[in-house]
Amino acid sequence: MRVYRPEAGSLVQREEPTPEPRRGEVLVRVRATSLNYRDLLILDGDHFATGSGSLIPLSDAAGEVAAVGEGVTRFKAGDRVLNAFHSDWIAGRLPGTLTGYGNGQDGWLAEYRAVGGHALVALPDSLSYEQGATLPCAAVTAWTSLGGVKPGEVVLTLGTGGVSLFALQLAKQHGARVVATTSSAAKAAKLTELGADVVIDYTATPEWGKAVLDATGGRGADRIVEVGGPGTFAQSLVAAGTHHADIALVGFVGRSGPPVDFMDLFRSGATIRKIWVGSREDTEDLLRWLAVRPLEPVVDSVFPFDDAGAAFERFRSRRNLGKVVVTVP
Ligand SMILES: NC(=O)c1ccc[n+]([C@@H]2O[C@H](COP(=O)([O-])OP(=O)(O)OC[C@H]3O[C@@H](n4cnc5c(N)ncnc54)[C@H](OP(=O)(O)O)[C@@H]3O)[C@@H](O)[C@H]2O)c1
């Protein structure tokens, strides 16, 4: 089988033996994978959980079951599946140790991958492999970030990355009002097309937290899907107002910014929840929701397996609007 492994910061395609599924394992014939911010960080050796060496990259995939090992009852050959982001977090609280795809164990940029049957979920027929492969990291993160969102609440999303676009789409499905930030007019138009009620250009309006207050009659956002981290958190606190908003602490695409003022945090009364994507149960809950409220993942571009390097470059350019997908013939 063909796989990609990083070598000195670039991806190199190699031929390796196709794994045999062992007891409890499922051999997946990968049909599509997708890229997330973490995959660039890992390739660049810049991830806090780095130490990946030459592990196969990518955390997200969809495919079909090629074979099952002894004792597997959840799946059979021919079933359509996608992976849960965490191979060993089934449900409940976050386990003490987790082994990430691409930074603790081989990921999914390969023609075949054998994993424990418990690490997979069924891919509904309503979703293509390309669409299924967009879900395990970004969509599940958006889902857990918005857990419990109520109709009429104001959800603030930051930028047009994978997590933020799914958060916008899911928030609208739940009847929320969405205020979204971005950095270009073209992306602003796309956010409006996807249902954003208010769009703020964070480059033209560096004090965008105040703009969120203005757009909400001074009250602020009820929920913030905080993907910017150091670069956005101070403004997010302004946007949160003082009414005990929920801030889902997701990421750090804005790598540096002003320090957070404790009194601002105190005044906001915000609840801050650290998100770690979600469990397999969260993934299954999302798929159940999508069965009754279908949603079309925003896909920017699809690259064939042989052009996986170009997919990474497209994603790195930040010109993409939506998920970058790699298909496996
Ligand atoms: N904790 C978790 O469970 C979890 C799960 C998934 C992801 N994450 C983290 O969440 C973050 C987003 O991941 P992703 O895969 O969705 O990223 P992505 O697709 O790479 O998102 C990139 C986008 O971020 C936006 N951005 C960059 N700087 C920004 C800023 N200062 N303010 C607002 N937006 C900014 C840009 O949007 P515009 O082009 O529109 O400006 C850019 O296109 C990453 O830090 C990732 O590591 C965490």
GROMACS .gro file of N, CA and C in nm, residues 127-276:
model
  450
  127LEU      N    1  -2.396   1.072   0.359
  127LEU     CA    2  -2.270   1.148   0.351
  127LEU      C    3  -2.172   1.074   0.260
  128SER      N    4  -2.109   1.150   0.168
  128SER     CA    5  -2.006   1.090   0.083
  128SER      C    6  -1.880   1.067   0.168
  129TYR      N    7  -1.786   0.991   0.113
  129TYR     CA    8  -1.659   0.972   0.184
  129TYR      C    9  -1.590   1.106   0.207
  130GLU      N   10  -1.592   1.194   0.103
  130GLU     CA   11  -1.527   1.325   0.116
  130GLU      C   12  -1.591   1.405   0.230
  131GLN      N   13  -1.724   1.403   0.235
  131GLN     CA   14  -1.792   1.476   0.342
  131GLN      C   15  -1.763   1.413   0.478
  132GLY      N   16  -1.769   1.280   0.484
  132GLY     CA   17  -1.743   1.211   0.611
  132GLY      C   18  -1.605   1.244   0.667
  133ALA      N   19  -1.508   1.255   0.576
  133ALA     CA   20  -1.370   1.279   0.619
  133ALA      C   21  -1.350   1.419   0.674
  134THR      N   22  -1.447   1.509   0.655
  134THR     CA   23  -1.432   1.645   0.709
  134THR      C   24  -1.475   1.651   0.857
  135LEU      N   25  -1.539   1.544   0.907
  135LEU     CA   26  -1.609   1.556   1.035
  135LEU      C   27  -1.529   1.527   1.163
  136PRO      N   28  -1.439   1.427   1.166
  136PRO     CA   29  -1.391   1.380   1.297
  136PRO      C   30  -1.330   1.487   1.386
  137CYS      N   31  -1.252   1.579   1.332
  137CYS     CA   32  -1.190   1.682   1.418
  137CYS      C   33  -1.276   1.809   1.421
  138ALA      N   34  -1.289   1.877   1.306
  138ALA     CA   35  -1.349   2.011   1.305
  138ALA      C   36  -1.497   2.009   1.343
  139ALA      N   37  -1.573   1.919   1.284
  139ALA     CA   38  -1.718   1.922   1.309
  139ALA      C   39  -1.750   1.876   1.451
  140VAL      N   40  -1.678   1.774   1.499
  140VAL     CA   41  -1.705   1.727   1.635
  140VAL      C   42  -1.664   1.835   1.736
  141THR      N   43  -1.556   1.905   1.707
  141THR     CA   44  -1.515   2.015   1.796
  141THR      C   45  -1.621   2.125   1.800
  142ALA      N   46  -1.673   2.160   1.683
  142ALA     CA   47  -1.780   2.261   1.679
  142ALA      C   48  -1.901   2.213   1.758
  143TRP      N   49  -1.933   2.086   1.743
  143TRP     CA   50  -2.049   2.026   1.811
  143TRP      C   51  -2.032   2.032   1.963
  144THR      N   52  -1.915   1.992   2.014
  144THR     CA   53  -1.897   1.992   2.159
  144THR      C   54  -1.883   2.136   2.211
  145SER      N   55  -1.828   2.225   2.128
  145SER     CA   56  -1.816   2.365   2.170
  145SER      C   57  -1.953   2.428   2.190
  146LEU      N   58  -2.049   2.385   2.109
  146LEU     CA   59  -2.183   2.445   2.113
  146LEU      C   60  -2.279   2.368   2.202
  147GLY      N   61  -2.231   2.263   2.269
  147GLY     CA   62  -2.321   2.177   2.348
  147GLY      C   63  -2.421   2.257   2.430
  148GLY      N   64  -2.550   2.231   2.411
  148GLY     CA   65  -2.654   2.298   2.489
  148GLY      C   66  -2.695   2.433   2.437
  149VAL      N   67  -2.648   2.473   2.318
  149VAL     CA   68  -2.686   2.605   2.265
  149VAL      C   69  -2.838   2.615   2.246
  150LYS      N   70  -2.892   2.732   2.279
  150LYS     CA   71  -3.038   2.748   2.272
  150LYS      C   72  -3.077   2.839   2.156
  151PRO      N   73  -3.198   2.819   2.101
  151PRO     CA   74  -3.245   2.911   1.996
  151PRO      C   75  -3.245   3.054   2.049
  152GLY      N   76  -3.205   3.146   1.965
  152GLY     CA   77  -3.205   3.287   2.005
  152GLY      C   78  -3.075   3.332   2.068
  153GLU      N   79  -2.990   3.238   2.111
  153GLU     CA   80  -2.861   3.280   2.169
  153GLU      C   81  -2.772   3.337   2.059
  154VAL      N   82  -2.679   3.421   2.099
  154VAL     CA   83  -2.582   3.477   2.005
  154VAL      C   84  -2.453   3.396   2.015
  155VAL      N   85  -2.413   3.337   1.901
  155VAL     CA   86  -2.288   3.260   1.895
  155VAL      C   87  -2.187   3.342   1.817
  156LEU      N   88  -2.067   3.358   1.874
  156LEU     CA   89  -1.958   3.427   1.805
  156LEU      C   90  -1.859   3.324   1.753
  157THR      N   91  -1.833   3.330   1.622
  157THR     CA   92  -1.730   3.244   1.562
  157THR      C   93  -1.617   3.332   1.511
  158LEU      N   94  -1.496   3.279   1.511
  158LEU     CA   95  -1.377   3.358   1.476
  158LEU      C   96  -1.310   3.300   1.353
  159GLY      N   97  -1.303   3.378   1.245
  159GLY     CA   98  -1.234   3.333   1.125
  159GLY      C   99  -1.313   3.227   1.049
  160THR      N  100  -1.251   3.178   0.943
  160THR     CA  101  -1.323   3.085   0.855
  160THR      C  102  -1.251   2.950   0.846
  161GLY      N  103  -1.190   2.909   0.956
  161GLY     CA  104  -1.129   2.776   0.960
  161GLY      C  105  -1.236   2.668   0.971
  162GLY      N  106  -1.188   2.543   0.968
  162GLY     CA  107  -1.280   2.429   0.969
  162GLY      C  108  -1.374   2.431   1.088
  163VAL      N  109  -1.321   2.451   1.208
  163VAL     CA  110  -1.406   2.449   1.328
  163VAL      C  111  -1.510   2.561   1.320
  164SER      N  112  -1.466   2.679   1.281
  164SER     CA  113  -1.555   2.796   1.284
  164SER      C  114  -1.669   2.782   1.183
  165LEU      N  115  -1.640   2.728   1.065
  165LEU     CA  116  -1.748   2.712   0.965
  165LEU      C  117  -1.851   2.610   1.011
  166PHE      N  118  -1.803   2.499   1.069
  166PHE     CA  119  -1.901   2.402   1.122
  166PHE      C  120  -1.980   2.464   1.238
  167ALA      N  121  -1.912   2.544   1.322
  167ALA     CA  122  -1.982   2.608   1.434
  167ALA      C  123  -2.092   2.700   1.382
  168LEU      N  124  -2.061   2.776   1.277
  168LEU     CA  125  -2.162   2.864   1.217
  168LEU      C  126  -2.280   2.782   1.166
  169GLN      N  127  -2.252   2.678   1.091
  169GLN     CA  128  -2.361   2.600   1.032
  169GLN      C  129  -2.445   2.531   1.141
  170LEU      N  130  -2.379   2.474   1.241
  170LEU     CA  131  -2.454   2.404   1.347
  170LEU      C  132  -2.532   2.503   1.433
  171ALA      N  133  -2.472   2.620   1.460
  171ALA     CA  134  -2.541   2.721   1.542
  171ALA      C  135  -2.668   2.768   1.471
  172LYS      N  136  -2.659   2.790   1.339
  172LYS     CA  137  -2.778   2.834   1.264
  172LYS      C  138  -2.885   2.725   1.269
  173GLN      N  139  -2.843   2.598   1.255
  173GLN     CA  140  -2.940   2.489   1.261
  173GLN      C  141  -3.014   2.487   1.395
  174HIS      N  142  -2.945   2.532   1.502
  174HIS     CA  143  -3.006   2.532   1.635
  174HIS      C  144  -3.084   2.659   1.663
  175GLY      N  145  -3.095   2.746   1.564
  175GLY     CA  146  -3.176   2.867   1.582
  175GLY      C  147  -3.102   2.981   1.648
  176ALA      N  148  -2.970   2.972   1.652
  176ALA     CA  149  -2.893   3.080   1.715
  176ALA      C  150  -2.871   3.193   1.615
  177ARG      N  151  -2.835   3.310   1.668
  177ARG     CA  152  -2.792   3.423   1.586
  177ARG      C  153  -2.640   3.418   1.585
  178VAL      N  154  -2.580   3.430   1.467
  178VAL     CA  155  -2.434   3.414   1.458
  178VAL      C  156  -2.367   3.545   1.420
  179VAL      N  157  -2.269   3.583   1.501
  179VAL     CA  158  -2.178   3.692   1.466
  179VAL      C  159  -2.045   3.625   1.432
  180ALA      N  160  -1.993   3.655   1.313
  180ALA     CA  161  -1.871   3.588   1.268
  180ALA      C  162  -1.766   3.692   1.232
  181THR      N  163  -1.639   3.661   1.259
  181THR     CA  164  -1.531   3.750   1.216
  181THR      C  165  -1.454   3.683   1.102
  182THR      N  166  -1.392   3.765   1.019
  182THR     CA  167  -1.302   3.713   0.918
  182THR      C  168  -1.209   3.826   0.874
  183SER      N  169  -1.124   3.798   0.773
  183SER     CA  170  -1.022   3.897   0.737
  183SER      C  171  -1.031   3.943   0.592
  184SER      N  172  -1.134   3.902   0.517
  184SER     CA  173  -1.143   3.950   0.379
  184SER      C  174  -1.288   3.960   0.335
  185ALA      N  175  -1.311   4.045   0.235
  185ALA     CA  176  -1.448   4.067   0.187
  185ALA      C  177  -1.504   3.941   0.123
  186ALA      N  178  -1.419   3.868   0.050
  186ALA     CA  179  -1.468   3.747  -0.017
  186ALA      C  180  -1.514   3.645   0.087
  187LYS      N  181  -1.436   3.630   0.192
  187LYS     CA  182  -1.474   3.533   0.297
  187LYS      C  183  -1.597   3.583   0.373
  188ALA      N  184  -1.608   3.716   0.391
  188ALA     CA  185  -1.726   3.772   0.458
  188ALA      C  186  -1.853   3.738   0.379
  189ALA      N  187  -1.843   3.747   0.245
  189ALA     CA  188  -1.960   3.716   0.162
  189ALA      C  189  -2.000   3.570   0.179
  190LYS      N  190  -1.901   3.482   0.188
  190LYS     CA  191  -1.931   3.340   0.206
  190LYS      C  192  -1.997   3.314   0.341
  191LEU      N  193  -1.949   3.384   0.446
  191LEU     CA  194  -2.008   3.368   0.578
  191LEU      C  195  -2.155   3.410   0.577
  192THR      N  196  -2.183   3.520   0.506
  192THR     CA  197  -2.322   3.567   0.496
  192THR      C  198  -2.406   3.463   0.423
  193GLU      N  199  -2.349   3.410   0.315
  193GLU     CA  200  -2.420   3.307   0.238
  193GLU      C  201  -2.451   3.185   0.326
  194LEU      N  202  -2.360   3.154   0.419
  194LEU     CA  203  -2.382   3.038   0.507
  194LEU      C  204  -2.478   3.070   0.621
  195GLY      N  205  -2.520   3.196   0.633
  195GLY     CA  206  -2.621   3.229   0.733
  195GLY      C  207  -2.576   3.321   0.844
  196ALA      N  208  -2.450   3.366   0.842
  196ALA     CA  209  -2.405   3.457   0.949
  196ALA      C  210  -2.492   3.582   0.948
  197ASP      N  211  -2.537   3.624   1.067
  197ASP     CA  212  -2.625   3.740   1.075
  197ASP      C  213  -2.544   3.869   1.073
  198VAL      N  214  -2.426   3.866   1.133
  198VAL     CA  215  -2.338   3.983   1.135
  198VAL      C  216  -2.198   3.933   1.105
  199VAL      N  217  -2.127   4.004   1.017
  199VAL     CA  218  -1.988   3.968   0.988
  199VAL      C  219  -1.899   4.090   1.016
  200ILE      N  220  -1.792   4.067   1.087
  200ILE     CA  221  -1.699   4.175   1.123
  200ILE      C  222  -1.561   4.142   1.068
  201ASP      N  223  -1.500   4.238   0.999
  201ASP     CA  224  -1.363   4.219   0.948
  201ASP      C  225  -1.266   4.252   1.061
  202TYR      N  226  -1.198   4.150   1.113
  202TYR     CA  227  -1.113   4.174   1.230
  202TYR      C  228  -0.984   4.247   1.197
  203THR      N  229  -0.950   4.257   1.068
  203THR     CA  230  -0.831   4.336   1.034
  203THR      C  231  -0.869   4.484   1.024
  204ALA      N  232  -0.986   4.513   0.963
  204ALA     CA  233  -1.031   4.652   0.951
  204ALA      C  234  -1.078   4.704   1.087
  205THR      N  235  -1.124   4.614   1.174
  205THR     CA  236  -1.178   4.653   1.304
  205THR      C  237  -1.103   4.578   1.414
  206PRO      N  238  -0.984   4.625   1.451
  206PRO     CA  239  -0.907   4.551   1.552
  206PRO      C  240  -0.980   4.541   1.687
  207GLU      N  241  -1.068   4.640   1.715
  207GLU     CA  242  -1.146   4.635   1.840
  207GLU      C  243  -1.279   4.565   1.812
  208TRP      N  244  -1.272   4.446   1.755
  208TRP     CA  245  -1.395   4.380   1.711
  208TRP      C  246  -1.482   4.333   1.828
  209GLY      N  247  -1.424   4.322   1.946
  209GLY     CA  248  -1.506   4.285   2.062
  209GLY      C  249  -1.614   4.389   2.085
  210LYS      N  250  -1.576   4.516   2.071
  210LYS     CA  251  -1.672   4.628   2.088
  210LYS      C  252  -1.778   4.620   1.976
  211ALA      N  253  -1.733   4.584   1.855
  211ALA     CA  254  -1.829   4.572   1.743
  211ALA      C  255  -1.932   4.462   1.771
  212VAL      N  256  -1.890   4.356   1.841
  212VAL     CA  257  -1.986   4.251   1.877
  212VAL      C  258  -2.087   4.306   1.979
  213LEU      N  259  -2.037   4.383   2.074
  213LEU     CA  260  -2.129   4.446   2.171
  213LEU      C  261  -2.229   4.535   2.098
  214ASP      N  262  -2.178   4.617   2.004
  214ASP     CA  263  -2.266   4.709   1.930
  214ASP      C  264  -2.371   4.631   1.852
  215ALA      N  265  -2.331   4.516   1.795
  215ALA     CA  266  -2.424   4.437   1.711
  215ALA      C  267  -2.527   4.361   1.794
  216THR      N  268  -2.507   4.358   1.926
  216THR     CA  269  -2.598   4.283   2.012
  216THR      C  270  -2.663   4.373   2.117
  217GLY      N  271  -2.676   4.499   2.083
  217GLY     CA  272  -2.743   4.594   2.173
  217GLY      C  273  -2.668   4.612   2.304
  218GLY      N  274  -2.537   4.590   2.303
  218GLY     CA  275  -2.457   4.611   2.424
  218GLY      C  276  -2.444   4.487   2.511
  219ARG      N  277  -2.517   4.381   2.479
  219ARG     CA  278  -2.518   4.263   2.566
  219ARG      C  279  -2.398   4.172   2.544
  220GLY      N  280  -2.365   4.149   2.418
  220GLY     CA  281  -2.253   4.061   2.388
  220GLY      C  282  -2.297   3.922   2.348
  221ALA      N  283  -2.199   3.838   2.318
  221ALA     CA  284  -2.227   3.701   2.273
  221ALA      C  285  -2.261   3.613   2.392
  222ASP      N  286  -2.348   3.514   2.369
  222ASP     CA  287  -2.378   3.414   2.473
  222ASP      C  288  -2.277   3.302   2.472
  223ARG      N  289  -2.227   3.272   2.350
  223ARG     CA  290  -2.132   3.162   2.336
  223ARG      C  291  -2.023   3.203   2.239
  224ILE      N  292  -1.902   3.172   2.274
  224ILE     CA  293  -1.789   3.207   2.188
  224ILE      C  294  -1.710   3.080   2.160
  225VAL      N  295  -1.691   3.052   2.031
  225VAL     CA  296  -1.609   2.937   1.993
  225VAL      C  297  -1.470   2.996   1.968
  226GLU      N  298  -1.385   2.989   2.069
  226GLU     CA  299  -1.259   3.064   2.075
  226GLU      C  300  -1.146   2.983   2.010
  227VAL      N  301  -1.122   3.008   1.882
  227VAL     CA  302  -1.016   2.934   1.812
  227VAL      C  303  -0.888   3.015   1.800
  228GLY      N  304  -0.892   3.143   1.840
  228GLY     CA  305  -0.777   3.230   1.816
  228GLY      C  306  -0.676   3.232   1.929
  229GLY      N  307  -0.718   3.199   2.050
  229GLY     CA  308  -0.627   3.192   2.163
  229GLY      C  309  -0.560   3.324   2.195
  230PRO      N  310  -0.427   3.325   2.209
  230PRO     CA  311  -0.359   3.448   2.252
  230PRO      C  312  -0.389   3.568   2.163
  231GLY      N  313  -0.417   3.542   2.034
  231GLY     CA  314  -0.440   3.652   1.940
  231GLY      C  315  -0.579   3.711   1.948
  232THR      N  316  -0.671   3.641   2.009
  232THR     CA  317  -0.810   3.689   2.006
  232THR      C  318  -0.877   3.695   2.145
  233PHE      N  319  -0.816   3.630   2.244
  233PHE     CA  320  -0.890   3.609   2.369
  233PHE      C  321  -0.930   3.741   2.437
  234ALA      N  322  -0.842   3.841   2.434
  234ALA     CA  323  -0.874   3.967   2.501
  234ALA      C  324  -0.998   4.031   2.437
  235GLN      N  325  -1.006   4.028   2.303
  235GLN     CA  326  -1.125   4.083   2.235
  235GLN      C  327  -1.247   3.994   2.260
  236SER      N  328  -1.226   3.864   2.266
  236SER     CA  329  -1.340   3.775   2.295
  236SER      C  330  -1.402   3.808   2.430
  237LEU      N  331  -1.315   3.844   2.526
  237LEU     CA  332  -1.368   3.879   2.659
  237LEU      C  333  -1.453   4.006   2.653
  238VAL      N  334  -1.411   4.101   2.568
  238VAL     CA  335  -1.494   4.221   2.548
  238VAL      C  336  -1.627   4.179   2.486
  239ALA      N  337  -1.618   4.092   2.384
  239ALA     CA  338  -1.739   4.047   2.313
  239ALA      C  339  -1.833   3.970   2.405
  240ALA      N  340  -1.778   3.912   2.512
  240ALA     CA  341  -1.860   3.831   2.604
  240ALA      C  342  -1.950   3.917   2.691
  241GLY      N  343  -1.922   4.048   2.698
  241GLY     CA  344  -2.003   4.135   2.784
  241GLY      C  345  -1.987   4.093   2.929
  242THR      N  346  -2.095   4.109   3.007
  242THR     CA  347  -2.086   4.078   3.151
  242THR      C  348  -2.198   3.984   3.193
  243HIS      N  349  -2.251   3.909   3.099
  243HIS     CA  350  -2.369   3.828   3.134
  243HIS      C  351  -2.337   3.679   3.140
  244HIS      N  352  -2.219   3.643   3.183
  244HIS     CA  353  -2.183   3.504   3.210
  244HIS      C  354  -2.192   3.418   3.084
  245ALA      N  355  -2.124   3.462   2.981
  245ALA     CA  356  -2.123   3.386   2.855
  245ALA      C  357  -2.044   3.256   2.872
  246ASP      N  358  -2.059   3.171   2.773
  246ASP     CA  359  -1.985   3.043   2.769
  246ASP      C  360  -1.875   3.056   2.664
  247ILE      N  361  -1.752   3.039   2.706
  247ILE     CA  362  -1.640   3.046   2.611
  247ILE      C  363  -1.580   2.907   2.596
  248ALA      N  364  -1.594   2.851   2.475
  248ALA     CA  365  -1.532   2.722   2.448
  248ALA      C  366  -1.389   2.750   2.402
  249LEU      N  367  -1.294   2.708   2.484
  249LEU     CA  368  -1.152   2.734   2.456
  249LEU      C  369  -1.100   2.624   2.364
  250VAL      N  370  -1.088   2.661   2.236
  250VAL     CA  371  -1.061   2.558   2.135
  250VAL      C  372  -0.917   2.563   2.084
  251GLY      N  373  -0.871   2.682   2.041
  251GLY     CA  374  -0.743   2.682   1.971
  251GLY      C  375  -0.664   2.809   1.985
  252PHE      N  376  -0.567   2.821   1.896
  252PHE     CA  377  -0.468   2.930   1.910
  252PHE      C  378  -0.412   2.970   1.774
  253VAL      N  379  -0.502   2.986   1.674
  253VAL     CA  380  -0.453   3.028   1.541
  253VAL      C  381  -0.395   3.169   1.543
  254GLY      N  382  -0.442   3.254   1.635
  254GLY     CA  383  -0.380   3.385   1.655
  254GLY      C  384  -0.270   3.363   1.758
  255ARG      N  385  -0.147   3.348   1.714
  255ARG     CA  386  -0.044   3.293   1.802
  255ARG      C  387   0.003   3.388   1.912
  256SER      N  388  -0.014   3.519   1.892
  256SER     CA  389   0.030   3.608   1.999
  256SER      C  390  -0.065   3.728   2.010
  257GLY      N  391  -0.069   3.786   2.127
  257GLY     CA  392  -0.159   3.899   2.148
  257GLY      C  393  -0.140   3.956   2.287
  258PRO      N  394  -0.222   4.055   2.324
  258PRO     CA  395  -0.205   4.118   2.455
  258PRO      C  396  -0.242   4.021   2.568
  259PRO      N  397  -0.182   4.040   2.684
  259PRO     CA  398  -0.216   3.953   2.798
  259PRO      C  399  -0.362   3.974   2.840
  260VAL      N  400  -0.419   3.873   2.901
  260VAL     CA  401  -0.557   3.882   2.947
  260VAL      C  402  -0.558   3.951   3.083
  261ASP      N  403  -0.644   4.052   3.093
  261ASP     CA  404  -0.657   4.125   3.219
  261ASP      C  405  -0.750   4.047   3.311
  262PHE      N  406  -0.700   4.014   3.430
  262PHE     CA  407  -0.781   3.934   3.522
  262PHE      C  408  -0.915   4.000   3.552
  263MET      N  409  -0.916   4.132   3.572
  263MET     CA  410  -1.041   4.199   3.609
  263MET      C  411  -1.143   4.193   3.495
  264ASP      N  412  -1.092   4.195   3.369
  264ASP     CA  413  -1.185   4.178   3.256
  264ASP      C  414  -1.250   4.040   3.262
  265LEU      N  415  -1.166   3.940   3.292
  265LEU     CA  416  -1.218   3.803   3.302
  265LEU      C  417  -1.320   3.794   3.416
  266PHE      N  418  -1.285   3.855   3.528
  266PHE     CA  419  -1.372   3.851   3.646
  266PHE      C  420  -1.507   3.917   3.617
  267ARG      N  421  -1.499   4.036   3.556
  267ARG     CA  422  -1.621   4.112   3.525
  267ARG      C  423  -1.712   4.036   3.429
  268SER      N  424  -1.651   3.965   3.336
  268SER     CA  425  -1.732   3.898   3.233
  268SER      C  426  -1.819   3.789   3.294
  269GLY      N  427  -1.770   3.727   3.401
  269GLY     CA  428  -1.845   3.615   3.461
  269GLY      C  429  -1.849   3.493   3.370
  270ALA      N  430  -1.764   3.493   3.268
  270ALA     CA  431  -1.772   3.386   3.168
  270ALA      C  432  -1.731   3.251   3.226
  271THR      N  433  -1.795   3.148   3.173
  271THR     CA  434  -1.753   3.011   3.200
  271THR      C  435  -1.660   2.971   3.087
  272ILE      N  436  -1.545   2.920   3.122
  272ILE     CA  437  -1.448   2.881   3.020
  272ILE      C  438  -1.434   2.730   3.021
  273ARG      N  439  -1.461   2.671   2.907
  273ARG     CA  440  -1.454   2.524   2.895
  273ARG      C  441  -1.345   2.489   2.796
  274LYS      N  442  -1.248   2.413   2.838
  274LYS     CA  443  -1.145   2.365   2.745
  274LYS      C  444  -1.206   2.249   2.665
  275ILE      N  445  -1.192   2.258   2.533
  275ILE     CA  446  -1.245   2.153   2.445
  275ILE      C  447  -1.131   2.064   2.398
  276TRP      N  448  -1.155   1.936   2.390
  276TRP     CA  449  -1.054   1.846   2.333
  276TRP      C  450  -1.124   1.756   2.230
   0.00000   0.00000   0.00000
